GROMACS .gro file of C-alpha atoms in nm:
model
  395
    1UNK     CA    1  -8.050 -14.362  -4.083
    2UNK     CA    2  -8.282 -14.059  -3.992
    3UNK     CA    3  -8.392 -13.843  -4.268
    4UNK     CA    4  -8.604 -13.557  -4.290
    5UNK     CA    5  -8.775 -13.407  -3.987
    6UNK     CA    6  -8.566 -13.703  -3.757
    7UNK     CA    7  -8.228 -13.556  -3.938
    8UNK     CA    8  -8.333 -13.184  -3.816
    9UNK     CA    9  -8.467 -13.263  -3.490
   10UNK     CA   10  -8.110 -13.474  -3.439
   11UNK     CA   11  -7.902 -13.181  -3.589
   12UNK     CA   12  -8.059 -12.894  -3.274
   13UNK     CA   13  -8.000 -13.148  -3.039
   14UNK     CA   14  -7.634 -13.189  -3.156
   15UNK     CA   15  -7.605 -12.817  -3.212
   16UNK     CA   16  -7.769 -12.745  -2.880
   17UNK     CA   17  -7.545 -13.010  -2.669
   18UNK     CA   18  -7.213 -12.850  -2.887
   19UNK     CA   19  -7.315 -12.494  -2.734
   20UNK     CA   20  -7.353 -12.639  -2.428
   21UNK     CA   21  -7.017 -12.836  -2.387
   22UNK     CA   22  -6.860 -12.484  -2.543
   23UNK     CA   23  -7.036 -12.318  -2.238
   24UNK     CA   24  -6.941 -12.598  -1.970
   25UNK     CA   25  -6.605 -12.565  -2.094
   26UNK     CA   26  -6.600 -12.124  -2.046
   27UNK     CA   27  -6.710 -12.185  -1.696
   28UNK     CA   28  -6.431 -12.393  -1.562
   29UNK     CA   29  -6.183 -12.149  -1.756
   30UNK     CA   30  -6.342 -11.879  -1.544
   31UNK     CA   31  -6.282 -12.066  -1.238
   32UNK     CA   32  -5.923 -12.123  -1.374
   33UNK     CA   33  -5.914 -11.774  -1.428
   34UNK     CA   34  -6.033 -11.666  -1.067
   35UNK     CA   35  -5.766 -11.856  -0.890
   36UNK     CA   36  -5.483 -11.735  -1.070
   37UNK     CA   37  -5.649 -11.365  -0.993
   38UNK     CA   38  -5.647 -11.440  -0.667
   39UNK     CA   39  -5.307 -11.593  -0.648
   40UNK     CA   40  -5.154 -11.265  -0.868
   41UNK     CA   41  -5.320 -11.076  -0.605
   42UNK     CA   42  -5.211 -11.214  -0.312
   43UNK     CA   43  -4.816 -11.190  -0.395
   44UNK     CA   44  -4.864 -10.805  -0.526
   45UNK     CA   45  -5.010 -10.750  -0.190
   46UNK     CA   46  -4.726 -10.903  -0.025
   47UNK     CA   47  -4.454 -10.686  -0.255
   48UNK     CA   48  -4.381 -10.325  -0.132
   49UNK     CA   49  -4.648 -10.035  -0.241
   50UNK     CA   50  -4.620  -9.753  -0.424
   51UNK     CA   51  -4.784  -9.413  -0.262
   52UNK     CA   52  -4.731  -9.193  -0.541
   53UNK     CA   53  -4.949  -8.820  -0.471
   54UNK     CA   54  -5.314  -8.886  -0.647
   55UNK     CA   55  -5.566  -8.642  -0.808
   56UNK     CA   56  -5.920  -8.791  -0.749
   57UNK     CA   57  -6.156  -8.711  -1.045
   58UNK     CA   58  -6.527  -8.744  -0.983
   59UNK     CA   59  -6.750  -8.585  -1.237
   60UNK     CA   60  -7.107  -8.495  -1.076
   61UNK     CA   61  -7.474  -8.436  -1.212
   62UNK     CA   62  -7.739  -8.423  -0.994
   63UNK     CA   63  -7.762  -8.629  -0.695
   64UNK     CA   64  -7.772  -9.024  -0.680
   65UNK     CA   65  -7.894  -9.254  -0.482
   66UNK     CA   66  -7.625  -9.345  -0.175
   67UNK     CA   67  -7.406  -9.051  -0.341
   68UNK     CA   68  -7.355  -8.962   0.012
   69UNK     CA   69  -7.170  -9.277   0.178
   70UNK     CA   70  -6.993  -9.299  -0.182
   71UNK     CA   71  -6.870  -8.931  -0.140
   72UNK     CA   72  -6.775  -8.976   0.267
   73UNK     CA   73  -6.543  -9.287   0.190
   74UNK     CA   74  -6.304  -9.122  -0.050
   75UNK     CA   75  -6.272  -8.851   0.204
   76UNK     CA   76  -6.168  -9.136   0.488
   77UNK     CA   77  -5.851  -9.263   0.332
   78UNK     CA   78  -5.577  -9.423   0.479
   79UNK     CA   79  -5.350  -9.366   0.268
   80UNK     CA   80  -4.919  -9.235   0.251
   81UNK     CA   81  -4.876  -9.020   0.033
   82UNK     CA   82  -5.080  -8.679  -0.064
   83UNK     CA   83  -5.396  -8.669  -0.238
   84UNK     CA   84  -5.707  -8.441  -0.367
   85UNK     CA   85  -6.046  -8.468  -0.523
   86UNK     CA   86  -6.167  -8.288  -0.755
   87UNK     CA   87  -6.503  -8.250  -0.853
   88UNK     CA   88  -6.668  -8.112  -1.195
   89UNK     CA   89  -7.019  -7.994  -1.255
   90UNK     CA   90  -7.117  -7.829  -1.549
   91UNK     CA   91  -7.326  -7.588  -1.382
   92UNK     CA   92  -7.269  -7.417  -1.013
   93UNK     CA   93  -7.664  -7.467  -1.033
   94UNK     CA   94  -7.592  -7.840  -1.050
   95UNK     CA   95  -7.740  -7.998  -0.709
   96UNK     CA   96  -7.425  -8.159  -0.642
   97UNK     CA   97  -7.305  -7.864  -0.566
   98UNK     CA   98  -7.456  -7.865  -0.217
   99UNK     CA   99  -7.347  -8.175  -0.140
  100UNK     CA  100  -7.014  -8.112  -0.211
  101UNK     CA  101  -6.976  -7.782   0.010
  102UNK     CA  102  -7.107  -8.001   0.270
  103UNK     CA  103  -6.838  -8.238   0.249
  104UNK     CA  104  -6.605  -7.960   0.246
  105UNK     CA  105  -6.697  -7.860   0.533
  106UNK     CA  106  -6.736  -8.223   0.689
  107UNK     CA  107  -6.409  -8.321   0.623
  108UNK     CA  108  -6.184  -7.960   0.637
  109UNK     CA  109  -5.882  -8.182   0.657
  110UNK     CA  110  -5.922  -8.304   0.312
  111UNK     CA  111  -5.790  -8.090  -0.026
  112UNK     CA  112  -6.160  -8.065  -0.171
  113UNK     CA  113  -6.195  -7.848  -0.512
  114UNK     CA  114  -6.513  -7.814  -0.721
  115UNK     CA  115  -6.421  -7.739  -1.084
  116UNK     CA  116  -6.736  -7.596  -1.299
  117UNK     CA  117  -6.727  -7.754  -1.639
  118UNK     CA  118  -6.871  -7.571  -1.902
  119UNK     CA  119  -6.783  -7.672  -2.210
  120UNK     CA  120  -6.939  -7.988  -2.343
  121UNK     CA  121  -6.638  -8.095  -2.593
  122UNK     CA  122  -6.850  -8.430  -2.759
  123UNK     CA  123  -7.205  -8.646  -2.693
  124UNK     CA  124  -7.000  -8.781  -2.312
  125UNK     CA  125  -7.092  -8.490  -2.078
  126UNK     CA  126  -6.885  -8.683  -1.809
  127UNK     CA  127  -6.581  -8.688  -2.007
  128UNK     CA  128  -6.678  -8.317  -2.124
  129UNK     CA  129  -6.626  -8.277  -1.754
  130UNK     CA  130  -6.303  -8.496  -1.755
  131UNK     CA  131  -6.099  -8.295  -1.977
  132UNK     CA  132  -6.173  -7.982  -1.806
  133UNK     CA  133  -6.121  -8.138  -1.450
  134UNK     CA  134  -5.787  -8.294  -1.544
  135UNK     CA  135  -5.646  -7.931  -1.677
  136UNK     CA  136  -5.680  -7.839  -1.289
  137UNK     CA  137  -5.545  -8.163  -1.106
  138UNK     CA  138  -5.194  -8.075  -0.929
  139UNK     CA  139  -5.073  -8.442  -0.933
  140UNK     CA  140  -4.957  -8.662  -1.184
  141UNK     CA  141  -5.133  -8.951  -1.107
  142UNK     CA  142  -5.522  -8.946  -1.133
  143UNK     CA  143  -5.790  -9.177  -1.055
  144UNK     CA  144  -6.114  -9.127  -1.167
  145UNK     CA  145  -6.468  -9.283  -1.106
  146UNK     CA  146  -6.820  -9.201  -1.046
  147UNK     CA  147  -7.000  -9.059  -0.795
  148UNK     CA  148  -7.216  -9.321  -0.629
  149UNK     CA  149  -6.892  -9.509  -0.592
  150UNK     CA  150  -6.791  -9.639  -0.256
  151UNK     CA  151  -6.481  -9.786  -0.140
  152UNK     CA  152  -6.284  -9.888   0.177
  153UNK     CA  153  -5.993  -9.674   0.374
  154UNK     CA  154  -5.729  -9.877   0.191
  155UNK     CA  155  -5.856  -9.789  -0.172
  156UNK     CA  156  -5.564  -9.557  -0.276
  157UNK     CA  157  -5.325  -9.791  -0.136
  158UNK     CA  158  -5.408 -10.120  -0.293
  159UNK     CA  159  -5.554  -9.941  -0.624
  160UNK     CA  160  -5.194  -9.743  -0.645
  161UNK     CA  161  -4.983 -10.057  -0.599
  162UNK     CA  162  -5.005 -10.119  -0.927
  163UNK     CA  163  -4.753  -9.827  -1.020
  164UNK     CA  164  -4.496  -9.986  -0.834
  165UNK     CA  165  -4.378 -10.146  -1.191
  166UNK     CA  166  -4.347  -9.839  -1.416
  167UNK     CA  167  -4.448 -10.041  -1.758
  168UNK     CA  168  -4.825 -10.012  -1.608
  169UNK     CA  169  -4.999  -9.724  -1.753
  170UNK     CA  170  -5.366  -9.810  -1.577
  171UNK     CA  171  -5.511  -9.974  -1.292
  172UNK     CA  172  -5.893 -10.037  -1.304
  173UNK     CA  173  -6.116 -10.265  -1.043
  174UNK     CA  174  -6.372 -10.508  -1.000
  175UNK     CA  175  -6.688 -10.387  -0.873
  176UNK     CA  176  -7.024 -10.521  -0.695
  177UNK     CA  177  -7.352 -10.357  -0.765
  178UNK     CA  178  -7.551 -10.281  -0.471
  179UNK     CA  179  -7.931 -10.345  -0.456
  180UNK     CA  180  -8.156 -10.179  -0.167
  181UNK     CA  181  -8.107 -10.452   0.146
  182UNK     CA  182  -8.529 -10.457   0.151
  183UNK     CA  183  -8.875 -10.248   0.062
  184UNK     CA  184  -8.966 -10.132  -0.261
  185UNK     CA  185  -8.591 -10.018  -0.358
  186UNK     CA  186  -8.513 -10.449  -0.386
  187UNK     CA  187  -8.685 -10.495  -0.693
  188UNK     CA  188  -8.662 -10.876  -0.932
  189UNK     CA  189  -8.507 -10.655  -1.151
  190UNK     CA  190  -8.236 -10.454  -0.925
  191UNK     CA  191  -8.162 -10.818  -0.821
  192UNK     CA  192  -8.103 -10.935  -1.167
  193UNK     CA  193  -7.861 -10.644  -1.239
  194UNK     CA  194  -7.673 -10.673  -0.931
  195UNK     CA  195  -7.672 -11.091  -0.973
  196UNK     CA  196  -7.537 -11.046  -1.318
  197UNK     CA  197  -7.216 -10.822  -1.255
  198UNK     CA  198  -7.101 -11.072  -0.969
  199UNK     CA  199  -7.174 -11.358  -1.207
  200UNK     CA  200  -7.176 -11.272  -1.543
  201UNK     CA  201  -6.956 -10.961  -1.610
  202UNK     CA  202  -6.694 -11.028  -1.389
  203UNK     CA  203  -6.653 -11.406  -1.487
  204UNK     CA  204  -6.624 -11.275  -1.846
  205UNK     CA  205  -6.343 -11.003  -1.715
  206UNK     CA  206  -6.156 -11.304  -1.560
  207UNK     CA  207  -6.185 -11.538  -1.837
  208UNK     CA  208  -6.093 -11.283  -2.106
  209UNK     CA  209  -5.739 -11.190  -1.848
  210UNK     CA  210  -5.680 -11.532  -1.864
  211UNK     CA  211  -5.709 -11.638  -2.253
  212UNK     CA  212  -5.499 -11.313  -2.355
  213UNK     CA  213  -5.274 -11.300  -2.113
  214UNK     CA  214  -5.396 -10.981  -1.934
  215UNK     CA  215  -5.631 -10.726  -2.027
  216UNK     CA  216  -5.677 -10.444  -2.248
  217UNK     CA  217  -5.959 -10.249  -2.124
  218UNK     CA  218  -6.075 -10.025  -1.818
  219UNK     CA  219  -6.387 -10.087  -1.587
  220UNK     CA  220  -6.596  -9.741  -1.475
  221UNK     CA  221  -6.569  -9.815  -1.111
  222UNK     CA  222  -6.207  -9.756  -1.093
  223UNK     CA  223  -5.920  -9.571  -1.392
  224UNK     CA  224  -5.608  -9.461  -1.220
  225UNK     CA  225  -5.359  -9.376  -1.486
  226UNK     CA  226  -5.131  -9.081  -1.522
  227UNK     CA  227  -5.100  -8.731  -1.700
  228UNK     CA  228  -4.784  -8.867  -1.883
  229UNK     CA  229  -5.006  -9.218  -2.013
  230UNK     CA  230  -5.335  -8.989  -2.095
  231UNK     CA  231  -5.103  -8.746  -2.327
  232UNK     CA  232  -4.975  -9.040  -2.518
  233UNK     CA  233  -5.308  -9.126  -2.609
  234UNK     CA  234  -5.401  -8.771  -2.723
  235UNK     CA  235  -5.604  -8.691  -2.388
  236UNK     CA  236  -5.915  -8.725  -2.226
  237UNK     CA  237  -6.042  -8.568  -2.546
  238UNK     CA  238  -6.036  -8.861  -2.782
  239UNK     CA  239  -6.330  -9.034  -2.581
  240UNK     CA  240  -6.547  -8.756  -2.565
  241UNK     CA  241  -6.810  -8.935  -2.864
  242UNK     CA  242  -6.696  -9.297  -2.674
  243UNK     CA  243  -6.989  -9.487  -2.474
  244UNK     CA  244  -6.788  -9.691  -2.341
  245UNK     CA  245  -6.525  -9.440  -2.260
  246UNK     CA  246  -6.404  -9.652  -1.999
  247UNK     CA  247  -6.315  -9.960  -2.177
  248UNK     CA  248  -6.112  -9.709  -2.479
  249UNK     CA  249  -5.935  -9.546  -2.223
  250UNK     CA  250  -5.786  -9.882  -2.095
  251UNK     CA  251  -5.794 -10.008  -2.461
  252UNK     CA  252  -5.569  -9.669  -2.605
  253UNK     CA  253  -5.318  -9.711  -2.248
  254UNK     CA  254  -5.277 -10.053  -2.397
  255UNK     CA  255  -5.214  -9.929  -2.719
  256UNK     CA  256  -4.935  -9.707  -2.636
  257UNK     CA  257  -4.761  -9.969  -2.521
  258UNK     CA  258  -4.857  -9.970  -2.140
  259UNK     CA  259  -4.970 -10.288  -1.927
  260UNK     CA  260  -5.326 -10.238  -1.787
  261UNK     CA  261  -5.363 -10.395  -1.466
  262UNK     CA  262  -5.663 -10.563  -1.263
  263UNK     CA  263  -5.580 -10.508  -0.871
  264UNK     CA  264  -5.809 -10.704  -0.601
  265UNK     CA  265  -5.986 -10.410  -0.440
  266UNK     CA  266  -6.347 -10.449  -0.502
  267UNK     CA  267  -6.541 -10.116  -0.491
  268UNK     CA  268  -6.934 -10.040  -0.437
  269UNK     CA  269  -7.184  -9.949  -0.693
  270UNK     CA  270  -7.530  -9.886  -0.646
  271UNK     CA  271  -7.803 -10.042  -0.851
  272UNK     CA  272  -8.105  -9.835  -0.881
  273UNK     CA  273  -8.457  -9.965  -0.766
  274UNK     CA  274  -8.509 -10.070  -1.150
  275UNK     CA  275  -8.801 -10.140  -1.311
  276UNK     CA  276  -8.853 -10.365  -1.637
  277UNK     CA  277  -8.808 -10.076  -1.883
  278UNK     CA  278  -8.489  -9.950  -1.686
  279UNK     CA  279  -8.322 -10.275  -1.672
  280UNK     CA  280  -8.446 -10.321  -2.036
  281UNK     CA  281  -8.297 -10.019  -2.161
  282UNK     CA  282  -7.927 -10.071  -1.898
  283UNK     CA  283  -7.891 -10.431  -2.004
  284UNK     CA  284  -7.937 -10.381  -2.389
  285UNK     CA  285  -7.705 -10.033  -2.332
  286UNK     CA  286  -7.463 -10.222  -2.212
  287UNK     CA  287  -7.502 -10.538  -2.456
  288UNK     CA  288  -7.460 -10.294  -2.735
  289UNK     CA  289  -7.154 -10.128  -2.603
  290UNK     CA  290  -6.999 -10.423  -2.538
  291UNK     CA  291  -7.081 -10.547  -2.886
  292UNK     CA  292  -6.893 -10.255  -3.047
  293UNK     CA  293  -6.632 -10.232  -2.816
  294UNK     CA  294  -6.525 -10.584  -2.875
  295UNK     CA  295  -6.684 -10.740  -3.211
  296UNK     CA  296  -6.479 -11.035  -3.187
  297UNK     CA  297  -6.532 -11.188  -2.843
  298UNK     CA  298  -6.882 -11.045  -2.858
  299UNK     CA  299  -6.957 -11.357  -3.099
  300UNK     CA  300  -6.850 -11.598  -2.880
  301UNK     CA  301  -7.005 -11.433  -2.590
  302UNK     CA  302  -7.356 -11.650  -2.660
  303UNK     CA  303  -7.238 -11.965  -2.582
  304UNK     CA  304  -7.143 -11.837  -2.262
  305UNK     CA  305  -7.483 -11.870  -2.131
  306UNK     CA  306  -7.462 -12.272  -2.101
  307UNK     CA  307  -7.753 -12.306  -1.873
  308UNK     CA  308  -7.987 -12.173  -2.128
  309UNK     CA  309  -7.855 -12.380  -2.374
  310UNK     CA  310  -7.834 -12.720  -2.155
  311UNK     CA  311  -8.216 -12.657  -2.050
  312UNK     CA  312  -8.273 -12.581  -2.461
  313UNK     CA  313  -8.082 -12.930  -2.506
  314UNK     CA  314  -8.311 -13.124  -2.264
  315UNK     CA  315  -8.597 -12.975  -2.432
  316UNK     CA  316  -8.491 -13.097  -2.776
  317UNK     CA  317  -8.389 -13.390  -2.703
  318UNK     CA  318  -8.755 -13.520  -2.534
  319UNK     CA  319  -8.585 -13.482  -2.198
  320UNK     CA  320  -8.322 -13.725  -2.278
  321UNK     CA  321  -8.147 -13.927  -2.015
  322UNK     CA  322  -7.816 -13.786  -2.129
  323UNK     CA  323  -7.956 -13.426  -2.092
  324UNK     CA  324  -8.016 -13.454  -1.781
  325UNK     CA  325  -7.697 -13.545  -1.650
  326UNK     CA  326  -7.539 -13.278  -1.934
  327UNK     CA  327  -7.744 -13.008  -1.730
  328UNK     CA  328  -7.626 -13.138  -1.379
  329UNK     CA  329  -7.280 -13.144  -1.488
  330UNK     CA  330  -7.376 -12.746  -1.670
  331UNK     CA  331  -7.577 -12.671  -1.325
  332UNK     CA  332  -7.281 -12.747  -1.106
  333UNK     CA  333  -7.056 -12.545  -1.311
  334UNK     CA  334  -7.213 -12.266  -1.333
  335UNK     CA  335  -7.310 -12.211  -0.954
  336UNK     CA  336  -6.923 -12.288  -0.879
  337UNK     CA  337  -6.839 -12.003  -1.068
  338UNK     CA  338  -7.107 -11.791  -0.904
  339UNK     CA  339  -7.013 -11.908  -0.560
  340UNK     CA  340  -6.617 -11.862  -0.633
  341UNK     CA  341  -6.665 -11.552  -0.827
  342UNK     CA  342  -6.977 -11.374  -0.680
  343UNK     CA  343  -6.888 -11.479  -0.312
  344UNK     CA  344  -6.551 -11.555  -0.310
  345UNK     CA  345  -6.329 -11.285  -0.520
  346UNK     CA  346  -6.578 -11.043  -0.458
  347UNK     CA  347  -6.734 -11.089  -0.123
  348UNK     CA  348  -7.081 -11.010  -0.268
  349UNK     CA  349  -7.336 -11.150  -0.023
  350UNK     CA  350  -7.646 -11.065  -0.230
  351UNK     CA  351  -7.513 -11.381  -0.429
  352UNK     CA  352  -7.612 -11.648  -0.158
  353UNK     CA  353  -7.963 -11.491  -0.153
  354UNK     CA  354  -8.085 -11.467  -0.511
  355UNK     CA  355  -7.854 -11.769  -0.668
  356UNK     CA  356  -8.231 -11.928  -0.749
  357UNK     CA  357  -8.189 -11.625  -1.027
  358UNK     CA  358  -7.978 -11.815  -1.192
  359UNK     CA  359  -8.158 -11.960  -1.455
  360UNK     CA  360  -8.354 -11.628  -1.571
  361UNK     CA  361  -8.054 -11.395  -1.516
  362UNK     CA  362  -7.901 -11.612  -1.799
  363UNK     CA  363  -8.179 -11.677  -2.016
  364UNK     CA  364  -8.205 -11.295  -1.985
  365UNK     CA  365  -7.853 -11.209  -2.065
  366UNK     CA  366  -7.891 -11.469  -2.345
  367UNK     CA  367  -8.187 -11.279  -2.491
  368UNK     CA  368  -8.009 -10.903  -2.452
  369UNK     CA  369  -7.736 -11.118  -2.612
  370UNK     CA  370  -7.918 -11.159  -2.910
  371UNK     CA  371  -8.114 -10.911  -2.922
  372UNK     CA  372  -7.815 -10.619  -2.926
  373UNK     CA  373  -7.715 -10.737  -3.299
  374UNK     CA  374  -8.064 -10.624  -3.377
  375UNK     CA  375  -8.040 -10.261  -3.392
  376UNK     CA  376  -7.810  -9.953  -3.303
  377UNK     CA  377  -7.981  -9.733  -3.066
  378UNK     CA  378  -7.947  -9.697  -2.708
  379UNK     CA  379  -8.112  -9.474  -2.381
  380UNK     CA  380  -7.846  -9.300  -2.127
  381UNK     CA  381  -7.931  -9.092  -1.882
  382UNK     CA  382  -8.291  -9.073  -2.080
  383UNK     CA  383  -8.181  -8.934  -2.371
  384UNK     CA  384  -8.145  -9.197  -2.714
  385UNK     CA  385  -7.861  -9.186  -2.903
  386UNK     CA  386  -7.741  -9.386  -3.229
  387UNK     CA  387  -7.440  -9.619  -3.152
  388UNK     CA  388  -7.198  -9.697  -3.405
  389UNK     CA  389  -6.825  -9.852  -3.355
  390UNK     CA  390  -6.862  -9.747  -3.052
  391UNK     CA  391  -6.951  -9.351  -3.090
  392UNK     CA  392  -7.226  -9.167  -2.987
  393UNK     CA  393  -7.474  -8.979  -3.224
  394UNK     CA  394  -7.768  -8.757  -3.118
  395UNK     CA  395  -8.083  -8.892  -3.246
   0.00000   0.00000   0.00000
């Protein structure tokens, strides 16, 4: 029987290979998970629509990159019933400003309003910028997201379905983040980011809808909800300290006793031209946030990473026979659910050409992992705040 250094050098291996089996095991519940998305999807498409009148809300500061195609395909809807957009600056001196007036005048057809924001009502200037935008929007149904957003002529249509059953209180939607297609804007670490929201994040999404039954939260790129479901929750107001003001909003719908519901339209992001400290500083942002947002399933978020851990386990174990095939077996998972996730329910083509990434997209999201429990602070939009339950302090 092993004792001493054997017995610990036996116990990681054991420990490693358990973390690895936990991970194998999350990766074919996300593939579970991503066919019955699909499947959900596919018969709401095929029920009749609702086309309710919406009130598009798109807070704006400054100008970002691809704002303009973003901006252009919310103006090209195809879409039934009535709609407006309604953008909010918090200054007329705001460079957006320009940009929107051309717009206006780009597409006269379309009910365009800029709303100057000037109160700042918590540490979120966007949802500052909410609150005051919603207090103008004629409609009862609103749908906000950001500005470098870009979506396809049927976006109100499939996004709105959702309201056709009148216990849903919110409709969010998956998103792909787009990298520069070449030149200096394609950065390793642009790639990384954009790799990790087709493979990582929206695997987790999946998985989480399918162990609970649904979900509970909102994603940025998409919150359609209505007047009547925001008062409930005590208005826009209540996430004005929130960074992840998103994920409350769908969490507080939830709580009032509305369904939140993910539809199939997949919208456009853009990933900036990142370098290490700016993908540093995102990644851990957004580690952090999730951490607080959802202490629970944060935990068991590390054994997600089960390539990390199955290359850890063939490294412990001397490079073990039986680790080998254990990593084959993790290997194959893991692209499947890349491939069926990244490529499949998303349509993300940047997949196919950095899936060699792989490895150090995980070993990276395994390290921000970690490394979130070890402190408090975060950088958005430059600035470093202290992040606690999920609030926002000034440093």
């Amino acid at each position: 029987m092993p004792t001493g250094a054997p017995l610990f050098a036996l116990a990681v291996q054991v420990s490693l290979a358990l973390l690895t089996l936990a991970g194998l095991a999350y990766s074919l519940i996300a593939l579970w998970g991503a066919r019955d998305f699909v499947h959900s999807w596919l018969r709401q498409m095929a029920a009749p629509a609702a086309t309710p009148d919406v009130t598009i809300l798109k807070p704006m500061k400054g100008i970002d990159p691809r704002m303009d195609a973003g901006l252009r395909s919310h103006c090209l809807q195809e879409y039934a019933g009535q709609f407006e957009i309604l953008f909010g600056v918090t200054s007329l001196d705001d460079p957006a400003v320009v940009e929107i007036e051309r717009l206006r005048a780009e597409f006269p057809g379309v009910d365009i309003r800029l709303v100057q924001c000037p109160e700042r009502l918590g540490a979120s200037g966007k949802v500052s910028n909410l609150v005051q935008m919603l207090r103008e929007a004629k409609y009862e149904h609103v749908v906000i997201n950001d500005s470098d957003i870009e979506v396809s002529p049927s976006y109100l249509t499939n996004v709105m379905r959702g309201f056709a059953d009148p216990q849903v209180g919110l409709v969010t939607a998956p998103y792909i983040g787009s990298a520069a297609l070449s030149g200096a804007g394609l950065t390793m670490w642009a790639k990384l980011e954009a790799l990790g929201i087709a493979t990582d994040f929206l695997p987790g999404v999946l998985t989480a809808k399918k162990l609970e039954g649904g979900i509970s939260f909102g994603l940025g790129s998409t919150l359609a909800t209505t007047k009547t479901a925001i008062g409930k929750i005590g208005g826009l107001e209540m996430l004005a300290d929130d960074l992840a003001d998103d994920y409350m909003l769908g969490y507080r719908v939830s709580l009032a006793g509305y369904k939140v519901q993910l539809c199939g339209e997949v919208v456009k992001t853009t990933v900036p031209a990142y370098d290490f400290k700016g993908f540093w500083d995102h990644q851990l942002r957004w580690a952090r946030t999730t951490r607080d947002s959802r202490k629970l399933g944060y935990i068991g978020l590390g054994v997600t990473y089960c390539l990390p851990w199955a290359i850890l386990t063939m490294i412990a174990s001397g490079f073990a026979i039986w680790s080998f095939a254990l990593l084959s077996l993790v290997l194959l998972a893991r692209v499947s659910v890349a491939l069926a996730v990244g490529v499949g329910v998303l349509g993300d083509r940047q997949v196919l050409r950095d899936l060699w990434l792989l490895p150090l997209r995980d070993f990276f999201g395994l390290l921000f992992w970690a490394w979130s429990f070890a402190g408090d602070t975060v950088v958005w939009r430059g600035e470093s705040f202290r992040l606690k339950d999920g609030r926002l302090s000034r440093l």
